[in-house]
Amino acid sequence: MRIAEMIVAAFLIAIGAVVMWDSVRIGAGWASDGPRSGYFPFYVSLLLILSSLVVFVQAAIGNDRRVFVERRQFGPVLSVFIPTTIFVLVIPWIGIYFATALFIAYFMWWIGGYRDWTILPVAVGVPLATFCVFEIWFLVPLPKGPIETMLGY
Amino acid sequence: MRRIVEGFVALSGAAMLAASFGGDAVAQAWEPTRPVQFIVPAGTGGGADLMARVIQGTIAKNNLMKQPMQVVNKAGGSGGEGFLDVKDSKADPHKLIITLSSLFTTPLATGIPFNWKDMTPVAMLALDEFVLWVNADSPYKTAGEYLAAIKAGGPNKFKMGGTGAKQEDQIITVAVEKAAGQKLTYVPFAGGGQVATELVGKHVDSTVNNPNEAVSHWKAGTLRPLCVFDSKRLPITEKVTATMAWSDIPTCKESGLDVEYVMLRGVFTSPGVPQAAVDYYVGVMRKVRETPEWLDLMKSGAFNTTFMIGDEYRNWVSREEAVHFNLMKEAGFLAN
Amino acid sequence: MDEISSLIGGFATVLQPYNLVLMVVGIVLGVIIGVLPGLGGANGVAILLPLTFSMSPTSAIIMLSCIYWGALFGGAITSILFNIPGEPWSVATTFDGYPMAQKGQAAEALTAAFTSSFVGALFAVVLITFLAPLVAQFALRFGPPELFSVMFLAFCSFVGLGRGSPFKTVASMMIGFWLAAIGLDSITGRLRLTFGSYELMRGVDFLVVVIGLFGIGEILLTIEEGLTFKGKNARINPRIVLETWKELPKYWATSLRSAIIGCWLGITPAGATPASFMSYGIAKRMSKDGDAFGTGRIEGVVAPETAAHAAGTSALLPMLTLGIPGSPTAAVLLGGLLIWGLQPGPMLFVEQKEFVWGLIASMYLGNIVGLIVVLAAVPWFAAILRIPFSIIASVILVLCAIGAYTVHNAILDVWFVLLFGVVGYIFKKLDYPLAPMVLAIVLGDRAESSFRQAMLMSQGDLSIFWANGLVASISGLAVVLLFWPLLSRLRLWLTEKRFFVRRRVQEDVAPTDGRTEAGSGKSRAK
């Protein structure tokens, strides 16, 4: 926990510093007709840095030996997070509908331990239902890939 | 009103004929093969959004296109998001965008890199008018009186409300400042409806609302129009209040305030699309302009119904770009 | 009573079979829109607007406003079941609704949420029916300084000294303000904090942050604790609705207070989201066991839902009477009015009597129909929790991605959702409170712009915030609420002597006080 606290606090301090730098660049003062663009962001970043500094110091002098996350727990988290990242990564390439089908199929197969006869209807049904709701019913375009283009969408 | 519209249709018909001679005769029969995205570089509920949705609805109702039209709002960065999207979609004829003055002002004020030349012009649909409004309880009956009061008062004494920053409303405000030789306090708000209400609530002294943003308050007797920022009076003679019609509002120039401004409501498509696709959309827009829904919108908003395509449209836009550049430069609104 | 006869005329219009069918269709569509995160009420109404062109204006507004009521009802469903707010105004509903669902009380929470929504709406509709002109005059008095003080009040009523590190609370809040500031500065028209990235110019949307922090973050935490949803053993029985109803009248004071807050913020127009937060914050302060808020108190569902629906409904009033939209959805409906050839604004009540009273009558009926529809569906909604985690989790993740995408049609927002999912996961583990961050994003942008508008108007003179009675009393109330924790501590200190005397007597009988219960639900929401 101690290390995790310190890393997060340090990260927040870094964000604060970047925000402060940009606020000063666009003008952080108080002009004759009120605050300028960077006025509020400047003080926001100042408070962010100060409060994170306290958290950092508190964590550094404290002695919190709890584990942030155990390996046993972290495995499953990654086994969901990594495929989700890949899912988002491929959306621009193969479109959201195809990616959804693959993602759901993976999820049910790998995590749920289902076999194909239960996977298939869900993995095909969900993107199909989504397609009907968004593209046809509400006329909201979602990202599409070559397969949809081939089918004329 | 009707006769004027027809006049413009006839006029632009001739222009269209002239333009299509230059086009590609082989690909005349272009039609969309996918749903067409109609991008609105502004939020839902505003003037551009409304116009886009009227067009979408009329097309759907009258079956003017074989494929459906999807309206997509991309309002980020004063509309820069929408324009960049069209600019980056190379030769995609299934993408249209409706314009506001942000076509000129956003790249100048924010440095977001796009220009109307990065897109293919389709047609000018109408021009949106601007009217100088004051609260009906204020003592000013004419633009001249108001201008005199601004001159007599100290700098920043009068507050002008408007939509957005460094956009059309603020540009007009700066032009008024120049004519008066006196600074005004410009207060930016999120939308035109809100601006009009701030004036009704007397939180600001005047606004330059579009006609349909303020007409209801005018009817209710809470706002008073002083002058219209166009070169000639509005054509609609039907009475709005008991005594006045749109056509009774003098132009600002004739009231001694020499400022003119109209806003482009036009359609562009992606760069590099074939002329046949442009011609197709021009045809669709022509049909839209003849529907009663469109005519109603034009009348309720007291629009200037000029229609332009081809080189005429291109020249108009490039002239307007230069005008905006000079106005923004003088006002000190340019980025960097 | 002129209003009554007009209203009866309105009911006659609405009760035509065609309009009744449209009403039900609208409610069902609205609930779907409300459930799908990202596809909010405003988008939904805008998308369906063109469909209504061929209808008469009255039928069209009945259908569209019913979509709106449906969305208001529907936003609570995913908040309670999965901790994913379907709509911005149902964020505060997650604070207690989701813990209730985890305790197996999903059906109770849903019933409470829907019923409270209905009560809030009814209160607002009655207000619109009888006090419309008066209320419109009141709304006109709210310029930028007044609006800022209302935002400030909403902020102060919610933020107090919570449990946990005050420094983490401040840090979390500042992150919220930072995120709200990214993009175009609406006062000067300059880009800020975008560092040259044109993808960032649209800013970071509130909904994107919330879907990530709450939705994805919660799924990651759930996985860590084992691959199941808690609360899947929820009792699913239609009788729960009746049982919950028996309990709700106990919270009449909370309901009334929340409805008033909701109407006020809906009219001003600060909107439904600040209203829900403010109402939750005040309910927590006024409640006898406010410390237990966040652990699954039914009051914590009643307060935000009543306020949100009251605000959402009363937001239509300034639209009808002034032509100024009180919410994004109202803004779209406003556009609809113009399309149907009606001019919104003060003359609408005079010129279009049938339309206006048809709409008001449909507000009554639409909400009744809506309540029946959603209550009937409560068992089914609760049953969703019984679907195995490995199926429903992937569908939720997909819906989060779609929801994020539809907010701005941008793939970057989907990445943001993923990023904020990680942030939510880490922050929850390190006890950074998430609610202050969310509140800061909701209020940050608009509070800043109304502050700066006020400063422009007064040429930099801060005294504009106590320049008249209205703004001064709101600002004063805000300051009092800000220092409420200190005040109550002072009161405690003053009464401490008596407290100790009484305690000594009681200790023999009951050795524990309420503290232990409050402590157990520590990491939730606050």
Tab-separated table of N, CA and C in Angstrom, chain C residues 88-191:
chain	number	residue	atom	x	y	z
C	88	PRO	N	-26.577	11.263	-16.429
C	88	PRO	CA	-25.782	12.020	-15.456
C	88	PRO	C	-26.487	12.218	-14.119
C	89	TRP	N	-27.828	12.420	-14.169
C	89	TRP	CA	-28.512	12.742	-12.923
C	89	TRP	C	-28.711	11.534	-12.036
C	90	SER	N	-28.358	10.326	-12.514
C	90	SER	CA	-28.518	9.179	-11.632
C	90	SER	C	-27.203	8.749	-10.990
C	91	VAL	N	-26.178	9.603	-11.093
C	91	VAL	CA	-24.915	9.287	-10.422
C	91	VAL	C	-25.134	9.189	-8.916
C	92	ALA	N	-25.836	10.186	-8.365
C	92	ALA	CA	-26.039	10.194	-6.918
C	92	ALA	C	-26.868	9.002	-6.465
C	93	THR	N	-27.646	8.435	-7.376
C	93	THR	CA	-28.451	7.259	-7.030
C	93	THR	C	-27.574	6.042	-6.782
C	94	THR	N	-26.387	6.024	-7.421
C	94	THR	CA	-25.514	4.863	-7.221
C	94	THR	C	-24.999	4.789	-5.787
C	95	PHE	N	-24.881	5.940	-5.118
C	95	PHE	CA	-24.222	5.966	-3.814
C	95	PHE	C	-24.879	5.022	-2.809
C	96	ASP	N	-26.217	4.997	-2.828
C	96	ASP	CA	-26.905	4.081	-1.933
C	96	ASP	C	-27.645	2.978	-2.674
C	97	GLY	N	-28.013	3.246	-3.924
C	97	GLY	CA	-28.771	2.250	-4.682
C	97	GLY	C	-27.951	0.996	-4.927
C	98	TYR	N	-26.697	1.172	-5.320
C	98	TYR	CA	-25.864	0.007	-5.628
C	98	TYR	C	-25.553	-0.822	-4.370
C	99	PRO	N	-25.169	-0.174	-3.247
C	99	PRO	CA	-25.011	-0.972	-2.020
C	99	PRO	C	-26.278	-1.732	-1.645
C	100	MET	N	-27.442	-1.124	-1.882
C	100	MET	CA	-28.687	-1.849	-1.594
C	100	MET	C	-28.787	-3.101	-2.450
C	101	ALA	N	-28.464	-2.938	-3.745
C	101	ALA	CA	-28.522	-4.092	-4.640
C	101	ALA	C	-27.553	-5.171	-4.178
C	102	GLN	N	-26.399	-4.747	-3.691
C	102	GLN	CA	-25.409	-5.728	-3.230
C	102	GLN	C	-25.886	-6.486	-2.004
C	103	LYS	N	-26.729	-5.800	-1.217
C	103	LYS	CA	-27.279	-6.465	-0.043
C	103	LYS	C	-28.471	-7.350	-0.406
C	104	GLY	N	-28.761	-7.410	-1.695
C	104	GLY	CA	-29.892	-8.236	-2.114
C	104	GLY	C	-31.206	-7.490	-2.133
C	105	GLN	N	-31.124	-6.151	-2.094
C	105	GLN	CA	-32.363	-5.367	-2.067
C	105	GLN	C	-32.559	-4.579	-3.352
C	106	ALA	N	-32.157	-5.169	-4.478
C	106	ALA	CA	-32.263	-4.451	-5.749
C	106	ALA	C	-33.701	-4.035	-6.036
C	107	ALA	N	-34.632	-4.943	-5.791
C	107	ALA	CA	-36.027	-4.633	-6.111
C	107	ALA	C	-36.542	-3.484	-5.245
C	108	GLU	N	-36.162	-3.492	-3.964
C	108	GLU	CA	-36.575	-2.408	-3.082
C	108	GLU	C	-36.014	-1.075	-3.585
C	109	ALA	N	-34.731	-1.095	-3.941
C	109	ALA	CA	-34.090	0.139	-4.396
C	109	ALA	C	-34.746	0.652	-5.672
C	110	LEU	N	-35.032	-0.256	-6.600
C	110	LEU	CA	-35.672	0.156	-7.854
C	110	LEU	C	-37.058	0.733	-7.588
C	111	THR	N	-37.805	0.066	-6.739
C	111	THR	CA	-39.146	0.567	-6.423
C	111	THR	C	-39.060	1.951	-5.797
C	112	ALA	N	-38.148	2.101	-4.853
C	112	ALA	CA	-37.995	3.405	-4.202
C	112	ALA	C	-37.612	4.468	-5.228
C	113	ALA	N	-36.688	4.109	-6.125
C	113	ALA	CA	-36.226	5.081	-7.120
C	113	ALA	C	-37.370	5.498	-8.038
C	114	PHE	N	-38.107	4.527	-8.555
C	114	PHE	CA	-39.185	4.849	-9.496
C	114	PHE	C	-40.284	5.649	-8.812
C	115	THR	N	-40.645	5.207	-7.607
C	115	THR	CA	-41.726	5.904	-6.919
C	115	THR	C	-41.318	7.339	-6.596
C	116	SER	N	-40.084	7.498	-6.141
C	116	SER	CA	-39.614	8.848	-5.822
C	116	SER	C	-39.591	9.719	-7.072
C	117	SER	N	-39.141	9.144	-8.180
C	117	SER	CA	-39.154	9.880	-9.441
C	117	SER	C	-40.546	10.403	-9.712
C	118	PHE	N	-41.514	9.516	-9.527
C	118	PHE	CA	-42.892	9.881	-9.809
C	118	PHE	C	-43.349	11.012	-8.888
C	119	VAL	N	-43.019	10.885	-7.612
C	119	VAL	CA	-43.431	11.915	-6.656
C	119	VAL	C	-42.815	13.259	-7.034
C	120	GLY	N	-41.525	13.232	-7.364
C	120	GLY	CA	-40.855	14.472	-7.756
C	120	GLY	C	-41.507	15.092	-8.981
C	121	ALA	N	-41.807	14.255	-9.963
C	121	ALA	CA	-42.410	14.765	-11.188
C	121	ALA	C	-43.784	15.356	-10.906
C	122	LEU	N	-44.555	14.647	-10.099
C	122	LEU	CA	-45.912	15.098	-9.800
C	122	LEU	C	-45.868	16.474	-9.135
C	123	PHE	N	-44.966	16.612	-8.193
C	123	PHE	CA	-44.810	17.893	-7.496
C	123	PHE	C	-44.526	19.004	-8.510
C	124	ALA	N	-43.597	18.712	-9.426
C	124	ALA	CA	-43.222	19.726	-10.420
C	124	ALA	C	-44.373	20.041	-11.361
C	125	VAL	N	-45.136	19.012	-11.736
C	125	VAL	CA	-46.238	19.258	-12.678
C	125	VAL	C	-47.314	20.112	-12.029
C	126	VAL	N	-47.608	19.829	-10.760
C	126	VAL	CA	-48.600	20.649	-10.066
C	126	VAL	C	-48.126	22.095	-10.045
C	127	LEU	N	-46.846	22.265	-9.785
C	127	LEU	CA	-46.260	23.615	-9.779
C	127	LEU	C	-46.454	24.287	-11.138
C	128	ILE	N	-46.173	23.534	-12.194
C	128	ILE	CA	-46.311	24.100	-13.540
C	128	ILE	C	-47.768	24.455	-13.816
C	129	THR	N	-48.679	23.579	-13.400
C	129	THR	CA	-50.092	23.792	-13.703
C	129	THR	C	-50.598	25.096	-13.094
C	130	PHE	N	-50.249	25.323	-11.839
C	130	PHE	CA	-50.900	26.422	-11.142
C	130	PHE	C	-50.049	27.671	-10.976
C	131	LEU	N	-48.747	27.527	-11.092
C	131	LEU	CA	-47.916	28.691	-10.791
C	131	LEU	C	-47.016	29.118	-11.944
C	132	ALA	N	-47.306	28.613	-13.149
C	132	ALA	CA	-46.378	28.849	-14.252
C	132	ALA	C	-45.968	30.316	-14.427
C	133	PRO	N	-46.908	31.255	-14.528
C	133	PRO	CA	-46.476	32.636	-14.785
C	133	PRO	C	-45.618	33.196	-13.658
C	134	LEU	N	-46.019	32.843	-12.423
C	134	LEU	CA	-45.302	33.343	-11.254
C	134	LEU	C	-43.866	32.816	-11.240
C	135	VAL	N	-43.758	31.519	-11.497
C	135	VAL	CA	-42.460	30.862	-11.472
C	135	VAL	C	-41.568	31.413	-12.578
C	136	ALA	N	-42.179	31.726	-13.717
C	136	ALA	CA	-41.397	32.274	-14.817
C	136	ALA	C	-40.774	33.606	-14.415
C	137	GLN	N	-41.539	34.410	-13.705
C	137	GLN	CA	-40.999	35.691	-13.229
C	137	GLN	C	-39.818	35.470	-12.297
C	138	PHE	N	-39.968	34.448	-11.441
C	138	PHE	CA	-38.898	34.122	-10.503
C	138	PHE	C	-37.642	33.696	-11.262
C	139	ALA	N	-37.839	32.876	-12.300
C	139	ALA	CA	-36.700	32.381	-13.069
C	139	ALA	C	-35.946	33.533	-13.745
C	140	LEU	N	-36.691	34.552	-14.155
C	140	LEU	CA	-36.053	35.678	-14.849
C	140	LEU	C	-35.063	36.424	-13.967
C	141	ARG	N	-35.245	36.302	-12.651
C	141	ARG	CA	-34.346	37.050	-11.762
C	141	ARG	C	-32.969	36.398	-11.668
C	142	PHE	N	-32.852	35.198	-12.225
C	142	PHE	CA	-31.577	34.496	-12.118
C	142	PHE	C	-30.651	34.826	-13.288
C	143	GLY	N	-29.741	35.744	-13.059
C	143	GLY	CA	-28.681	36.037	-14.013
C	143	GLY	C	-27.423	35.294	-13.593
C	144	PRO	N	-26.300	35.585	-14.238
C	144	PRO	CA	-25.060	34.883	-13.908
C	144	PRO	C	-24.676	34.892	-12.421
C	145	PRO	N	-24.738	36.027	-11.704
C	145	PRO	CA	-24.315	35.954	-10.297
C	145	PRO	C	-25.212	35.026	-9.481
C	146	GLU	N	-26.528	35.070	-9.751
C	146	GLU	CA	-27.441	34.206	-9.016
C	146	GLU	C	-27.171	32.743	-9.351
C	147	LEU	N	-26.924	32.483	-10.644
C	147	LEU	CA	-26.674	31.105	-11.057
C	147	LEU	C	-25.406	30.578	-10.395
C	148	PHE	N	-24.397	31.440	-10.319
C	148	PHE	CA	-23.171	31.001	-9.658
C	148	PHE	C	-23.445	30.669	-8.199
C	149	SER	N	-24.228	31.516	-7.530
C	149	SER	CA	-24.450	31.244	-6.112
C	149	SER	C	-25.254	29.958	-5.923
C	150	VAL	N	-26.136	29.632	-6.885
C	150	VAL	CA	-26.851	28.361	-6.791
C	150	VAL	C	-25.880	27.190	-6.940
C	151	MET	N	-24.966	27.309	-7.907
C	151	MET	CA	-23.952	26.261	-8.101
C	151	MET	C	-23.108	26.097	-6.837
C	152	PHE	N	-22.753	27.242	-6.281
C	152	PHE	CA	-21.935	27.247	-5.074
C	152	PHE	C	-22.691	26.554	-3.942
C	153	LEU	N	-23.988	26.840	-3.876
C	153	LEU	CA	-24.821	26.216	-2.849
C	153	LEU	C	-24.867	24.702	-3.043
C	154	ALA	N	-25.070	24.276	-4.296
C	154	ALA	CA	-25.118	22.839	-4.576
C	154	ALA	C	-23.807	22.188	-4.145
C	155	PHE	N	-22.721	22.869	-4.428
C	155	PHE	CA	-21.396	22.367	-4.084
C	155	PHE	C	-21.236	22.244	-2.560
C	156	CYS	N	-21.574	23.329	-1.865
C	156	CYS	CA	-21.378	23.358	-0.420
C	156	CYS	C	-22.273	22.347	0.289
C	157	SER	N	-23.474	22.137	-0.252
C	157	SER	CA	-24.379	21.236	0.437
C	157	SER	C	-23.902	19.792	0.321
C	158	PHE	N	-23.121	19.517	-0.696
C	158	PHE	CA	-22.693	18.127	-0.885
C	158	PHE	C	-21.342	17.853	-0.231
C	159	VAL	N	-20.451	18.829	-0.364
C	159	VAL	CA	-19.097	18.591	0.120
C	159	VAL	C	-18.997	18.979	1.581
C	160	GLY	N	-18.665	18.049	2.410
C	160	GLY	CA	-18.396	18.363	3.800
C	160	GLY	C	-17.168	17.581	4.194
C	161	LEU	N	-16.903	17.561	5.469
C	161	LEU	CA	-15.789	16.741	5.892
C	161	LEU	C	-16.276	15.304	5.986
C	162	GLY	N	-15.948	14.529	4.985
C	162	GLY	CA	-16.352	13.136	5.005
C	162	GLY	C	-15.378	12.329	5.839
C	163	ARG	N	-15.584	11.026	5.802
C	163	ARG	CA	-14.601	10.163	6.454
C	163	ARG	C	-13.345	10.115	5.590
C	164	GLY	N	-12.297	9.595	6.141
C	164	GLY	CA	-11.076	9.440	5.352
C	164	GLY	C	-10.273	10.718	5.300
C	165	SER	N	-9.182	10.660	4.562
C	165	SER	CA	-8.231	11.759	4.544
C	165	SER	C	-8.816	12.983	3.836
C	166	PRO	N	-8.838	14.135	4.519
C	166	PRO	CA	-9.325	15.348	3.846
C	166	PRO	C	-8.438	15.731	2.669
C	167	PHE	N	-7.157	15.357	2.728
C	167	PHE	CA	-6.255	15.713	1.627
C	167	PHE	C	-6.609	14.942	0.366
C	168	LYS	N	-7.010	13.684	0.563
C	168	LYS	CA	-7.432	12.906	-0.600
C	168	LYS	C	-8.736	13.452	-1.176
C	169	THR	N	-9.616	13.933	-0.285
C	169	THR	CA	-10.856	14.544	-0.770
C	169	THR	C	-10.540	15.751	-1.641
C	170	VAL	N	-9.638	16.604	-1.142
C	170	VAL	CA	-9.270	17.802	-1.902
C	170	VAL	C	-8.624	17.401	-3.224
C	171	ALA	N	-7.706	16.441	-3.184
C	171	ALA	CA	-7.024	16.025	-4.416
C	171	ALA	C	-8.041	15.522	-5.434
C	172	SER	N	-8.984	14.696	-4.958
C	172	SER	CA	-9.984	14.135	-5.854
C	172	SER	C	-10.834	15.242	-6.480
C	173	MET	N	-11.219	16.194	-5.646
C	173	MET	CA	-12.026	17.306	-6.132
C	173	MET	C	-11.273	18.122	-7.175
C	174	MET	N	-9.996	18.349	-6.923
C	174	MET	CA	-9.199	19.164	-7.849
C	174	MET	C	-9.031	18.448	-9.189
C	175	ILE	N	-8.917	17.116	-9.143
C	175	ILE	CA	-8.853	16.383	-10.406
C	175	ILE	C	-10.126	16.634	-11.205
C	176	GLY	N	-11.263	16.640	-10.490
C	176	GLY	CA	-12.535	16.918	-11.150
C	176	GLY	C	-12.549	18.289	-11.799
C	177	PHE	N	-12.101	19.296	-11.061
C	177	PHE	CA	-12.084	20.655	-11.618
C	177	PHE	C	-11.123	20.741	-12.808
C	178	TRP	N	-10.017	20.029	-12.694
C	178	TRP	CA	-9.056	20.031	-13.791
C	178	TRP	C	-9.693	19.442	-15.052
C	179	LEU	N	-10.356	18.294	-14.887
C	179	LEU	CA	-10.973	17.660	-16.048
C	179	LEU	C	-12.041	18.560	-16.659
C	180	ALA	N	-12.778	19.274	-15.791
C	180	ALA	CA	-13.833	20.154	-16.289
C	180	ALA	C	-13.255	21.314	-17.087
C	181	ALA	N	-12.015	21.701	-16.768
C	181	ALA	CA	-11.436	22.887	-17.406
C	181	ALA	C	-10.823	22.585	-18.771
C	182	ILE	N	-10.603	21.302	-19.066
C	182	ILE	CA	-9.950	20.955	-20.328
C	182	ILE	C	-10.841	21.326	-21.506
C	183	GLY	N	-10.229	21.835	-22.555
C	183	GLY	CA	-10.975	22.131	-23.780
C	183	GLY	C	-11.087	23.617	-24.024
C	184	LEU	N	-12.204	24.012	-24.625
C	184	LEU	CA	-12.365	25.403	-24.993
C	184	LEU	C	-12.848	26.207	-23.789
C	185	ASP	N	-12.162	27.300	-23.510
C	185	ASP	CA	-12.610	28.203	-22.458
C	185	ASP	C	-13.744	29.054	-23.038
C	186	SER	N	-14.951	28.854	-22.513
C	186	SER	CA	-16.122	29.447	-23.172
C	186	SER	C	-16.152	30.970	-23.047
C	187	ILE	N	-15.401	31.537	-22.143
C	187	ILE	CA	-15.456	32.988	-21.971
C	187	ILE	C	-14.515	33.699	-22.940
C	188	THR	N	-13.337	33.132	-23.164
C	188	THR	CA	-12.398	33.802	-24.061
C	188	THR	C	-12.290	33.102	-25.407
C	189	GLY	N	-12.895	31.921	-25.544
C	189	GLY	CA	-12.805	31.212	-26.809
C	189	GLY	C	-11.425	30.668	-27.103
C	190	ARG	N	-10.620	30.476	-26.057
C	190	ARG	CA	-9.280	29.910	-26.270
C	190	ARG	C	-9.253	28.458	-25.835
C	191	LEU	N	-8.382	27.683	-26.456
C	191	LEU	CA	-8.184	26.314	-26.003
C	191	LEU	C	-7.253	26.348	-24.803
